[in-house]
Coordinates of N, CA and C in Angstrom, one line a residue:
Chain W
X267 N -5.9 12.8 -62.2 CA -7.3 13.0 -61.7 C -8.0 11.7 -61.5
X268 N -9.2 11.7 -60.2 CA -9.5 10.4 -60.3 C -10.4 10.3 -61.1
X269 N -11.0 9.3 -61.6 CA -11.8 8.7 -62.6 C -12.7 7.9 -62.0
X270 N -14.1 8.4 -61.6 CA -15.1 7.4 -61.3 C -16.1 6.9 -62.2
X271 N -16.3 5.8 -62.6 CA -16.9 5.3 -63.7 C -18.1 4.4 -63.7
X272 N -19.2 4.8 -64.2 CA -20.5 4.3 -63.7 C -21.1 3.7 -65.4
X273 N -21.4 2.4 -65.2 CA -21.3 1.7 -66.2 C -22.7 2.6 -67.3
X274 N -23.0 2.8 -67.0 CA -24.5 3.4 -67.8 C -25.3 4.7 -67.8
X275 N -25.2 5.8 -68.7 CA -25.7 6.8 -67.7 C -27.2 6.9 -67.9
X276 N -28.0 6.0 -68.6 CA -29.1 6.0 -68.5 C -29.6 4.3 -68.8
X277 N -30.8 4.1 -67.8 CA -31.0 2.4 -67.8 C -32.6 2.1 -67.7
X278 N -33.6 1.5 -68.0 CA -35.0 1.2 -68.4 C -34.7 -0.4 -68.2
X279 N -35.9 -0.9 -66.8 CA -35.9 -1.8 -66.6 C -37.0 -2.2 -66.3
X280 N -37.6 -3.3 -66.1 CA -39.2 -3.7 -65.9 C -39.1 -4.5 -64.9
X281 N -40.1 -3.6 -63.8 CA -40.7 -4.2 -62.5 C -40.0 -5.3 -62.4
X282 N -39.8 -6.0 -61.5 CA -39.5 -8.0 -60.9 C -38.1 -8.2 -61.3
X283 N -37.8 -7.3 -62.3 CA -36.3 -7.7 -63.2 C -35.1 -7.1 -62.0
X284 N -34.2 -8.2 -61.8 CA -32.4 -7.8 -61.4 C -31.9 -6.7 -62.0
X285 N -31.6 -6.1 -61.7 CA -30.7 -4.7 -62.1 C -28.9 -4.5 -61.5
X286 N -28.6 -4.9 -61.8 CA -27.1 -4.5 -61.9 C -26.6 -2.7 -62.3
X287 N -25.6 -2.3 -61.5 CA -25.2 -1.0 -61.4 C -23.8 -0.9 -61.1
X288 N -23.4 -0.8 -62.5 CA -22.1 -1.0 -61.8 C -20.8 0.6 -61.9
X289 N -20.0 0.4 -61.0 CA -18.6 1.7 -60.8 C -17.5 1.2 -60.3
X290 N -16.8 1.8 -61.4 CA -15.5 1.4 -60.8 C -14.0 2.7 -60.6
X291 N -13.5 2.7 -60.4 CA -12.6 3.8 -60.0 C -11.3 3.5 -60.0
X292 N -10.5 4.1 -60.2 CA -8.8 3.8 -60.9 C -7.8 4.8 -60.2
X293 N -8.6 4.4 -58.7 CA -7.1 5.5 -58.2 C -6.7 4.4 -56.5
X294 N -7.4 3.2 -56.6 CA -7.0 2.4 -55.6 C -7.3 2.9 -54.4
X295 N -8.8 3.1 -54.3 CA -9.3 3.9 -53.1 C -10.0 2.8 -52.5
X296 N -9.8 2.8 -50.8 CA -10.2 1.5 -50.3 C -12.2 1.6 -49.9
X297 N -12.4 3.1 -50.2 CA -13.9 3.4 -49.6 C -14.3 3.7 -51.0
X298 N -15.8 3.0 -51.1 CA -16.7 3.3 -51.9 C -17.9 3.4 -52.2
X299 N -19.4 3.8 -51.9 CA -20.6 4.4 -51.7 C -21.0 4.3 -53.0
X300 N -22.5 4.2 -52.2 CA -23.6 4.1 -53.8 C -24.8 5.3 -52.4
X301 N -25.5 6.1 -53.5 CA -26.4 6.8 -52.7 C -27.4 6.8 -54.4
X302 N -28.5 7.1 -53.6 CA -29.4 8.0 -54.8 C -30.0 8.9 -54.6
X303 N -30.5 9.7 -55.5 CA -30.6 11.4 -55.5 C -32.0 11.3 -55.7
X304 N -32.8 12.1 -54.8 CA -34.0 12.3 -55.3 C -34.8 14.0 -55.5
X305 N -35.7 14.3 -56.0 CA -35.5 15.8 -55.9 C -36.5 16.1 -54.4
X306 N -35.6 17.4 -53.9 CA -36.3 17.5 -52.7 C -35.6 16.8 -51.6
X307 N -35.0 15.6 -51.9 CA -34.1 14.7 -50.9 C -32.6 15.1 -50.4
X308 N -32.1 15.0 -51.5 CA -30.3 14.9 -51.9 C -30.3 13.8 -52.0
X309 N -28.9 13.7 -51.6 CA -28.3 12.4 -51.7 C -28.6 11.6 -50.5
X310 N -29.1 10.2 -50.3 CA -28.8 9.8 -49.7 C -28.4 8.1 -49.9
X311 N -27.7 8.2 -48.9 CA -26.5 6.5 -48.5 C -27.5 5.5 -48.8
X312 N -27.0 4.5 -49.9 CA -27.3 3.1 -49.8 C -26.7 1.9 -49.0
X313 N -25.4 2.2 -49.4 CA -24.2 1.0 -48.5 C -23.1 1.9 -49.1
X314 N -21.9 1.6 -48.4 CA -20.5 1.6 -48.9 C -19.9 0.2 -48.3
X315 N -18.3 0.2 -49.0 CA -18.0 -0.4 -48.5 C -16.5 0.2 -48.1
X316 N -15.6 -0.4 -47.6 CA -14.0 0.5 -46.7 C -13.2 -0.7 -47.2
X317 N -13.6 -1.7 -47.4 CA -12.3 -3.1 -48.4 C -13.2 -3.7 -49.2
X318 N -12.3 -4.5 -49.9 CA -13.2 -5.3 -50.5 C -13.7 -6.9 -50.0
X319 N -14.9 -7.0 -50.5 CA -15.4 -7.7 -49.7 C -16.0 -7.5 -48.3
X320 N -15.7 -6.0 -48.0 CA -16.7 -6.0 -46.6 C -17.7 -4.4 -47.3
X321 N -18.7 -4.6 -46.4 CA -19.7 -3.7 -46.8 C -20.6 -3.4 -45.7
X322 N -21.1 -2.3 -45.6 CA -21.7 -1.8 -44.3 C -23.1 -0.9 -44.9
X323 N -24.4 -1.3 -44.1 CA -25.9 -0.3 -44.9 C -25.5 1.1 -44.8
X324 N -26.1 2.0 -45.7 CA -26.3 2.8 -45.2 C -27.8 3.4 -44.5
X325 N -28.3 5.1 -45.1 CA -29.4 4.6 -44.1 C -30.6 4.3 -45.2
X326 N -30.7 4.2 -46.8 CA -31.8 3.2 -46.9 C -31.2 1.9 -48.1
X327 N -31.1 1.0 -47.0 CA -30.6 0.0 -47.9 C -31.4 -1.4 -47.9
X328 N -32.9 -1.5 -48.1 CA -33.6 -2.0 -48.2 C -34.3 -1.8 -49.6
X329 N -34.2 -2.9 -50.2 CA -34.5 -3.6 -51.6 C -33.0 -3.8 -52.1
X330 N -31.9 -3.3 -52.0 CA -30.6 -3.0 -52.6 C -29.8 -4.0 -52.1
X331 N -29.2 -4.5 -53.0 CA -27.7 -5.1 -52.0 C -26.1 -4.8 -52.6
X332 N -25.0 -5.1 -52.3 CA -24.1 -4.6 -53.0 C -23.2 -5.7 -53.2
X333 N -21.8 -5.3 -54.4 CA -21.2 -6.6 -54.6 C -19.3 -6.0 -54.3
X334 N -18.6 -6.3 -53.9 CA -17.0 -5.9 -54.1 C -16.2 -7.0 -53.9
X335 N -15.8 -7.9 -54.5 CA -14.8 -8.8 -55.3 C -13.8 -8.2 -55.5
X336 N -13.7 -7.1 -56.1 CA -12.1 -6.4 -56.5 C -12.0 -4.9 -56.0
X337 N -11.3 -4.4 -55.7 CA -11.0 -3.6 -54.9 C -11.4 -1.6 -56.2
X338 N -11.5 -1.8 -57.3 CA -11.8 -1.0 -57.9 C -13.0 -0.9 -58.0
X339 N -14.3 -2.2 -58.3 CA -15.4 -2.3 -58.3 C -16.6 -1.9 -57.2
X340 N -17.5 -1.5 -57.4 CA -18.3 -1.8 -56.4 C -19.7 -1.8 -57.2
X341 N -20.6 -3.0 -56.8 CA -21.9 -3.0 -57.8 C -22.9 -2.7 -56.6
X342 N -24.3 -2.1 -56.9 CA -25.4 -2.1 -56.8 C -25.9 -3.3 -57.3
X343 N -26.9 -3.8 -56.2 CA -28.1 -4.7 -56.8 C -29.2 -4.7 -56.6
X344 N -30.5 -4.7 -57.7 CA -32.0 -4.2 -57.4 C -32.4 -5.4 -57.4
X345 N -32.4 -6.4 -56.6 CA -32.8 -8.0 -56.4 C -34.2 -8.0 -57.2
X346 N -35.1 -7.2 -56.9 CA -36.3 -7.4 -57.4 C -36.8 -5.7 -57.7
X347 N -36.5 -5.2 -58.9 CA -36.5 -3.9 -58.7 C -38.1 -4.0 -59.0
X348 N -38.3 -2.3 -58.7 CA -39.5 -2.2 -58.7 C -40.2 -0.2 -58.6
X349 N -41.3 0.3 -58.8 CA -41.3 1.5 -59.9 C -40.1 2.1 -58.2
X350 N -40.8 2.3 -57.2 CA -40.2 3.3 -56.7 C -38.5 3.0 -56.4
X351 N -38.0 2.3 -57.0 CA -36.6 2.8 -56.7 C -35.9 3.1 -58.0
X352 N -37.3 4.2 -59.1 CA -37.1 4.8 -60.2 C -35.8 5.5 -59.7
X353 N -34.7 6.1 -60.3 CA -34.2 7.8 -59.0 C -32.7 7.8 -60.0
X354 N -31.7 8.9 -59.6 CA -30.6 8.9 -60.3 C -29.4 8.2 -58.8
X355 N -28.9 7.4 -60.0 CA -27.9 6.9 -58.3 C -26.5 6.9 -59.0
X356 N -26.1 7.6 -57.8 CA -24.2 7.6 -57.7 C -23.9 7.3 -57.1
X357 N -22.5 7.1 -57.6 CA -21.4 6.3 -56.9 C -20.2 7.0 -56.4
X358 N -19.3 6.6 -55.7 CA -18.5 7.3 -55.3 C -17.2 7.0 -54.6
X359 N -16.1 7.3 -55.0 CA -14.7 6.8 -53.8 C -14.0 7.7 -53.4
X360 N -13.0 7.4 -52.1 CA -12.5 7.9 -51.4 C -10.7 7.6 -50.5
X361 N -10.3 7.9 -50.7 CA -9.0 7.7 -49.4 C -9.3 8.4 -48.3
X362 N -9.3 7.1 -47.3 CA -9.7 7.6 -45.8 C -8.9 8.9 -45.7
X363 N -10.0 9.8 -44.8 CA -9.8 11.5 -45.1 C -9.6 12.4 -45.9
X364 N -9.8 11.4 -47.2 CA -10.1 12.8 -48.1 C -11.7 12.8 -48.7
X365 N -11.4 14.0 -49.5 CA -13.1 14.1 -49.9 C -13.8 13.1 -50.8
X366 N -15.1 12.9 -51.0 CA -15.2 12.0 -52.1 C -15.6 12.1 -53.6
X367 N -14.9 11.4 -54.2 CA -14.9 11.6 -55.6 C -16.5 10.7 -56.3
X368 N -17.5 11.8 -57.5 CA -18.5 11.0 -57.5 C -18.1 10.5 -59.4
X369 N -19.1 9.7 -59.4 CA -19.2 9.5 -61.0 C -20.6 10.4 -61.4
X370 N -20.7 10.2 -62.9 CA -22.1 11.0 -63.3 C -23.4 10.0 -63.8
X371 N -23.3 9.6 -62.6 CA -24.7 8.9 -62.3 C -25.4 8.1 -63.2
X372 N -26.3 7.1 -63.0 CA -26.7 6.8 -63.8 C -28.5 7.1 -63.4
X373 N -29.5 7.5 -64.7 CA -30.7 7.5 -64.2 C -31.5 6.7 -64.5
X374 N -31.8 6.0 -63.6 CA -32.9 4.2 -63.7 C -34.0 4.8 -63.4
X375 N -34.6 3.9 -64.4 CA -36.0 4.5 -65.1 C -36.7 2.6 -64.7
X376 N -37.4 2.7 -63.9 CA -38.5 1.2 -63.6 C -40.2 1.2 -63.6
X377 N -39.7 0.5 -65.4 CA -41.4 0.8 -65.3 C -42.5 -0.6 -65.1
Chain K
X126 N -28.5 12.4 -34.2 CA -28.6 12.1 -35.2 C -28.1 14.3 -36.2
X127 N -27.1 13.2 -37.7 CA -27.4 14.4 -38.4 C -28.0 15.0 -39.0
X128 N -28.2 16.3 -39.5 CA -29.0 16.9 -40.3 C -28.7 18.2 -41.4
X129 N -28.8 18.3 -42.2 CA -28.5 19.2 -43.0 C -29.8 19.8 -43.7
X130 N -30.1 21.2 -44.1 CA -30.9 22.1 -44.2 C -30.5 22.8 -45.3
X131 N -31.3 22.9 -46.2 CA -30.9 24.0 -47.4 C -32.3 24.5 -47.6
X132 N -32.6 25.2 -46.8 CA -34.0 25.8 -47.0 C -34.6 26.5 -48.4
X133 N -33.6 27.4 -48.9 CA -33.5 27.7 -50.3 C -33.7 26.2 -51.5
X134 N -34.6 26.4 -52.2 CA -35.0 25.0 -53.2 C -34.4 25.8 -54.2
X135 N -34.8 26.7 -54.6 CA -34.6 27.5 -56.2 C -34.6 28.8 -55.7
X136 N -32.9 29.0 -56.4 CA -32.8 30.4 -56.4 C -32.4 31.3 -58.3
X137 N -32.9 32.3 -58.8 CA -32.9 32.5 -60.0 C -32.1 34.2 -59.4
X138 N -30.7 34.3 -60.2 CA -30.2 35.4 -60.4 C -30.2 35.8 -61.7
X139 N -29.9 37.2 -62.2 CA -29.3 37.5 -63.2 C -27.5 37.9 -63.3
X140 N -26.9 37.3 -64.0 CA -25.6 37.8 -64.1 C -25.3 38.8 -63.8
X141 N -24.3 38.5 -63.2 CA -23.4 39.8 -62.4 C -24.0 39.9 -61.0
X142 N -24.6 39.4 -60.4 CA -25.4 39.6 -59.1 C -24.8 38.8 -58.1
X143 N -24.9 39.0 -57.0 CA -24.2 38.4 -56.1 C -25.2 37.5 -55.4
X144 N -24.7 35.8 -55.2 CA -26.2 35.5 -54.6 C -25.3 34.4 -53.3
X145 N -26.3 34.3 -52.1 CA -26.0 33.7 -51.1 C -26.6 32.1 -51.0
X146 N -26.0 31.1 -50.8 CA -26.8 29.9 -50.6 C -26.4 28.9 -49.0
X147 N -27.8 29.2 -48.4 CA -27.7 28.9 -47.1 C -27.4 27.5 -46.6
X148 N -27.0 27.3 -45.8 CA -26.9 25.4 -45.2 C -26.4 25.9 -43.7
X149 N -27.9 25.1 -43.2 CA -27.9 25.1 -41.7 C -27.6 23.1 -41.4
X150 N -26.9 23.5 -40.2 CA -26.2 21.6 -39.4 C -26.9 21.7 -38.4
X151 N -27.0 20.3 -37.8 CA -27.0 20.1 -36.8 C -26.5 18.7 -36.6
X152 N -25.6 18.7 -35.3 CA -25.1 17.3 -34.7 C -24.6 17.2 -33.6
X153 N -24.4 16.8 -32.9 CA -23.6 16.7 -31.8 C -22.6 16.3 -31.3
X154 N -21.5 15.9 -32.4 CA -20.3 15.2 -32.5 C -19.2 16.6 -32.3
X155 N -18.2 16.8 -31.3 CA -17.6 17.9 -31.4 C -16.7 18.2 -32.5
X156 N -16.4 16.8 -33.1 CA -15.4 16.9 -34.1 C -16.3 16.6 -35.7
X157 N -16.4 17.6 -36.4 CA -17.0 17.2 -37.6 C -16.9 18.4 -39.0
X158 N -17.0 17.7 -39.9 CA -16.8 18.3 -41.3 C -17.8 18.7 -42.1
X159 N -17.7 20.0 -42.5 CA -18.7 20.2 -43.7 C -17.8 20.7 -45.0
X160 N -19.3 19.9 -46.1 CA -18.6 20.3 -47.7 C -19.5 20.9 -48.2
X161 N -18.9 21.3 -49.3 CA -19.9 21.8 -50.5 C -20.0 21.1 -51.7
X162 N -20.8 20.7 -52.6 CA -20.8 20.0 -53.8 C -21.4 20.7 -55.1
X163 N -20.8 21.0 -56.0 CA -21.7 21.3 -57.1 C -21.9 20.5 -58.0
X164 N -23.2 20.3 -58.9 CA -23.9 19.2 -59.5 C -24.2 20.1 -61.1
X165 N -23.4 20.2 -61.9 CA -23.8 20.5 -63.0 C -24.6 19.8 -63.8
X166 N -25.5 20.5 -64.7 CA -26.3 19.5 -65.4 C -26.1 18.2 -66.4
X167 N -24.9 18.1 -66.1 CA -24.0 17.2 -66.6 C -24.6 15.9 -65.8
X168 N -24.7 16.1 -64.5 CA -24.7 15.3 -63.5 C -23.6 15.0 -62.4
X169 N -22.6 14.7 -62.9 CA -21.6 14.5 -61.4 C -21.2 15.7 -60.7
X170 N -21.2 15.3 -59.1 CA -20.8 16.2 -58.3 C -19.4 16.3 -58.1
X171 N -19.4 18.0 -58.1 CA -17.6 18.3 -58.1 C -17.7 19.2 -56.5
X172 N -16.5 18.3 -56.2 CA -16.2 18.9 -54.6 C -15.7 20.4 -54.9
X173 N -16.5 21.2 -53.8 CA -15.4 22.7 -53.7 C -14.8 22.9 -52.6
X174 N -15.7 22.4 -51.6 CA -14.6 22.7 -50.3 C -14.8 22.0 -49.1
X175 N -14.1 21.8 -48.2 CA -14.3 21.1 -46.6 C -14.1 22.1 -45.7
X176 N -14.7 22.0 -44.4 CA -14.5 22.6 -43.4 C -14.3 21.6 -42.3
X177 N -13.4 21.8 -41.2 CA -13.4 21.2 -40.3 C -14.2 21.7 -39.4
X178 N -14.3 21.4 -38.1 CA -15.0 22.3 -37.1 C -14.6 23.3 -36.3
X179 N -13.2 22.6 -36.0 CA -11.8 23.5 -35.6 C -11.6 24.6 -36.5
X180 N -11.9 24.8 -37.6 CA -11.2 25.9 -38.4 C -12.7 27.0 -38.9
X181 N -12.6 27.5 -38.2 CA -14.0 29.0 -38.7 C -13.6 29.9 -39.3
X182 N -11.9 30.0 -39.7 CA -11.6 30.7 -41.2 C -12.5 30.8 -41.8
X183 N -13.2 32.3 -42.4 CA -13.6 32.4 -44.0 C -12.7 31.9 -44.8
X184 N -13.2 31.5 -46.1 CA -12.3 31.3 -47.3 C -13.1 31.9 -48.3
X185 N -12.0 32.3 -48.8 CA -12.3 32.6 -50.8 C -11.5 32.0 -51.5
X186 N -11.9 31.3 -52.2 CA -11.2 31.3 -53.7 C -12.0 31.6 -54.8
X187 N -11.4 32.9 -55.4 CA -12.3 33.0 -56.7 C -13.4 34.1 -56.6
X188 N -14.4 33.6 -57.1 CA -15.6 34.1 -56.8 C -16.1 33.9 -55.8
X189 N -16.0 32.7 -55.3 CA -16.7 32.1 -54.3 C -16.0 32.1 -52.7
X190 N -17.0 32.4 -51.8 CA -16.3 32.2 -50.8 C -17.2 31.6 -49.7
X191 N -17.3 31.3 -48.3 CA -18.0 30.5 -47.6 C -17.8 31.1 -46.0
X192 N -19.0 31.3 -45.5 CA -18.7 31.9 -44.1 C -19.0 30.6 -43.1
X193 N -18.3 30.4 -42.3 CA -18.4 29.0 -41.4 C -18.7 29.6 -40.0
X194 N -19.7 29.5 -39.3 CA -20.3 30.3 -38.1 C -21.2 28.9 -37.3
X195 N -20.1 28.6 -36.0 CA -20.3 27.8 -35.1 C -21.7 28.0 -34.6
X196 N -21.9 29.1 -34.1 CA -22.6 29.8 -33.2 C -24.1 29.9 -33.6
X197 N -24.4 29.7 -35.0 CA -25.3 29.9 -35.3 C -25.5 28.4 -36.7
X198 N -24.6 27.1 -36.8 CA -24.7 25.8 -36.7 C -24.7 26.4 -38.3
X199 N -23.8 27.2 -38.8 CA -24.2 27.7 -40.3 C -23.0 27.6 -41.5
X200 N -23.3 27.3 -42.5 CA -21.8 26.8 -43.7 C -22.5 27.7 -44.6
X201 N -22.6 28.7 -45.2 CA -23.1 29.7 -46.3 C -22.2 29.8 -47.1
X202 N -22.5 30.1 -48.6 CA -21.9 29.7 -49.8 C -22.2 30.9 -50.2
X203 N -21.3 32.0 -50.5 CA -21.4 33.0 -51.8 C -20.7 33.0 -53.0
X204 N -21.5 33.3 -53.7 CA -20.8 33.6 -55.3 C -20.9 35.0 -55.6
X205 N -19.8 36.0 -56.3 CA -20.0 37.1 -56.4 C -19.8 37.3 -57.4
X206 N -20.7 37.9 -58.3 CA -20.4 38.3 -59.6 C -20.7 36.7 -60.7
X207 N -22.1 37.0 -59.8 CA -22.5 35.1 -60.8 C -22.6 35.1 -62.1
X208 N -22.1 33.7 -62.6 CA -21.8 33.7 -63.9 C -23.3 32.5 -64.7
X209 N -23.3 32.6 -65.7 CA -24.3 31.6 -66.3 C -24.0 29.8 -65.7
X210 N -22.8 30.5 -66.2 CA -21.7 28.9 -65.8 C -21.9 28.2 -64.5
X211 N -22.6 29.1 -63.8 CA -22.3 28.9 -62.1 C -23.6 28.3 -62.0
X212 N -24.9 28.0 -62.7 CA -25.9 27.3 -63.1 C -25.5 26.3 -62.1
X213 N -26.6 25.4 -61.4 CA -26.1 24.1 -61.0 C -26.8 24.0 -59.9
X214 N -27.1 22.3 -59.1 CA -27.3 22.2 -58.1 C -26.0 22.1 -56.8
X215 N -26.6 23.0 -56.0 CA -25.4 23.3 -55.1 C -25.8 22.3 -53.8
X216 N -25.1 21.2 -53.1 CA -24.9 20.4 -52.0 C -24.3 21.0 -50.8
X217 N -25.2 21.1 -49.9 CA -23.9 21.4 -48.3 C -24.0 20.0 -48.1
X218 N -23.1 19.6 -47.6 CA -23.2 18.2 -46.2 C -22.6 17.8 -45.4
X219 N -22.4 16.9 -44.5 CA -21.8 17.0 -43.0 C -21.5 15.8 -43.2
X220 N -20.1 15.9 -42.3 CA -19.5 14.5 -42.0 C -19.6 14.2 -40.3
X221 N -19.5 12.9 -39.9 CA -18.7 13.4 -38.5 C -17.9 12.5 -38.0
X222 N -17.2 12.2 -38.9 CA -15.7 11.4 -39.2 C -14.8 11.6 -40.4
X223 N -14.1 11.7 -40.7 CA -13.4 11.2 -42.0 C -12.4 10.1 -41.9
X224 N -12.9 8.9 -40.6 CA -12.7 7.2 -41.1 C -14.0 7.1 -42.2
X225 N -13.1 6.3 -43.0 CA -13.5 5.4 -44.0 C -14.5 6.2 -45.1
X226 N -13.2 7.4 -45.1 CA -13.6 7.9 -46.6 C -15.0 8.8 -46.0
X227 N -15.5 9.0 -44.7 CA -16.5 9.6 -44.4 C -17.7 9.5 -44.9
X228 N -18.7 9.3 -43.9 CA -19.8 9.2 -44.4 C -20.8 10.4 -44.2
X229 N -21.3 10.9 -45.7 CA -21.8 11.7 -45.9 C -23.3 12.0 -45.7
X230 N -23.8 13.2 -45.0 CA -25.2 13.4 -44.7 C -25.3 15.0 -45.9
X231 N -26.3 14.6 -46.7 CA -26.5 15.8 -47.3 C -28.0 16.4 -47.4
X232 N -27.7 18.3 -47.7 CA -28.9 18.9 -47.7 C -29.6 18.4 -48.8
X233 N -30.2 19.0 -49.3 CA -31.8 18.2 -50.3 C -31.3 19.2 -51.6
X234 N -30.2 20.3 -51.4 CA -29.6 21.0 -52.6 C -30.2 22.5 -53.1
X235 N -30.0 23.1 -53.2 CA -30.7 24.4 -53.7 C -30.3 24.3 -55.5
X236 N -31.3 24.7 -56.4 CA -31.0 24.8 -58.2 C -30.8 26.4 -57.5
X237 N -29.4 26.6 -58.5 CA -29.2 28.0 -58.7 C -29.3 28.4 -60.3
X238 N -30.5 29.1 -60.7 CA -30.3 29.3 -62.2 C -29.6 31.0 -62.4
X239 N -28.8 31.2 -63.6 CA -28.4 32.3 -63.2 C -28.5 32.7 -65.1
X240 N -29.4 33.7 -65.0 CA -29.6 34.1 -66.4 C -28.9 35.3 -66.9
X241 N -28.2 35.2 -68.2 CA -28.2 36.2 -68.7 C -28.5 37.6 -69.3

C-alpha cells in the first residue's frame, strides 16, 4: 500500500512566522501536490512537482513556495504566514497515470 | 477552463436508504478523466473510482455505483442501502491529462451524514 506521510496532523503558528509542511511518500512516485481544503471550496492546487527539484504553480500559489531535494519529499512553505492561509492542507503522490494517493492532512491554525 | 459542481452541500439519510450524489463537468478537452474521493472524518482522501471519457460504462462495485452521462456533462454517485459508515465527504473531480500524475480540479464536496 502506498503510504503518504504528512509531518503533523495538527500545527498553531503566529502571523509573520515560516511554516514548514512537510510529506513524504515511500512508493518512488515521480508526482507530488500540495492543495488545501476549504469548506465550500474543495481542494484546491498549490504547486506540484513531476521530479525532483522541478516544480510547477498551481492555481493559488501565492504566499506558498515549495521545496523537493529528494525524490520522496516534497515541503510546503508559508514564507510569511499569515491568519488567512488558516485551512487543512494535503499532500499527495502519484505514478504518471495513475490516481493520486493523499495523506491525512495536516490542519494549520494561524493566529 | 475546468469546472466541477457538486451542487448538493449536505445531504442527511437514514440507514438503509438509497442516496444519489450529483457532479456536474465542464471542459473542453475531448480526452479527459473523472474521479471520485471520499474524505472520512479521519481526514485523508480515499480514491474510489476513475472514469475516462471514452468509457460511459456504468459501474458497480458493491453498494456503490456511478452513472457517467456525456450528454448531459454528468459523473453521479449512488450508494444503495447506506450505511453509517458511508458518513463522509464525497469529492467528484476532473482531470484533463493523466501526464504527470494528473492534475486535479475538484467539486467543493457534498457531507453525506447517514443516521441510524
Amino acid at each position: 500500500d502506498v503510504k503518504v506521510t504528512q509531518s503533523s496532523r495538527y500545527l498553531v503558528k503566529r502571523t509573520g512566522e515560516k511554516v514548514f509542511l512537510e510529506c513524504v511518500q515511500d512508493m518512488d512516485h515521480e508526482n507530488m501536490f500540495w492543495y488545501r481544503q476549504d469548506p465550500g471550496l474543495g481542494l484546491r492546487l498549490i504547486y506540484f512537482s513531476y521530479d525532483v527539484k522541478m516544480k510547477e504553480k498551481g492555481d493559488i500559489p501565492e504566499g506558498y513556495s515549495v521545496s523537493r531535494e529528494k525524490k520522496e519529499r516534497f515541503s510546503l512553505i508559508l514564507e510569511s504566514a499569515s491568519t488567512n492561509q488558516t485551512s487543512m492542507y494535503l499532500c499527495a503522490s502519484t505514478r504518471r497515470e495513475q490516481p493520486q494517493h493523499f495523506g491525512d492532512g495536516t490542519r494549520l491554525s494561524i493566529l | 477552463a475546468q469546472k466541477v459542481t457538486q451542487a448538493q452541500t449536505e445531504i442527511s439519510v437514514v440507514e438503509k436508504e438509497d442516496v444519489t450524489l450529483d457532479c456536474v463537468y465542464e471542459t473542453r478537452d475531448t480526452t479527459y478523466y473523472l474521479f471520485w474521493y471520499k474524505q472520512p472524518p479521519s481526514g485523508e482522501l480515499v480514491f474510489l473510482i476513475r472514469r475516462n471519457s471514452f468509457d460511459e460504462q456504468n459501474e458497480i462495485s458493491g453498494r456503490y455505483s456511478w452513472n457517467f452521462q456525456k450528454s448531459t456533462s454528468s459523473f453521479n454517485f449512488t450508494i444503495t442501502a447506506s450505511q453509517v459508515v458511508d458518513s463522509a465527504v464525497y469529492f467528484c473531480a476532473l482531470s484533463g491529462t493523466m501526464e504527470y500524475g494528473n492534475k486535479l480540479v475538484f467539486g467543493a464536496g457534498t457531507i453525506l451524514r447517514v443516521k441510524s
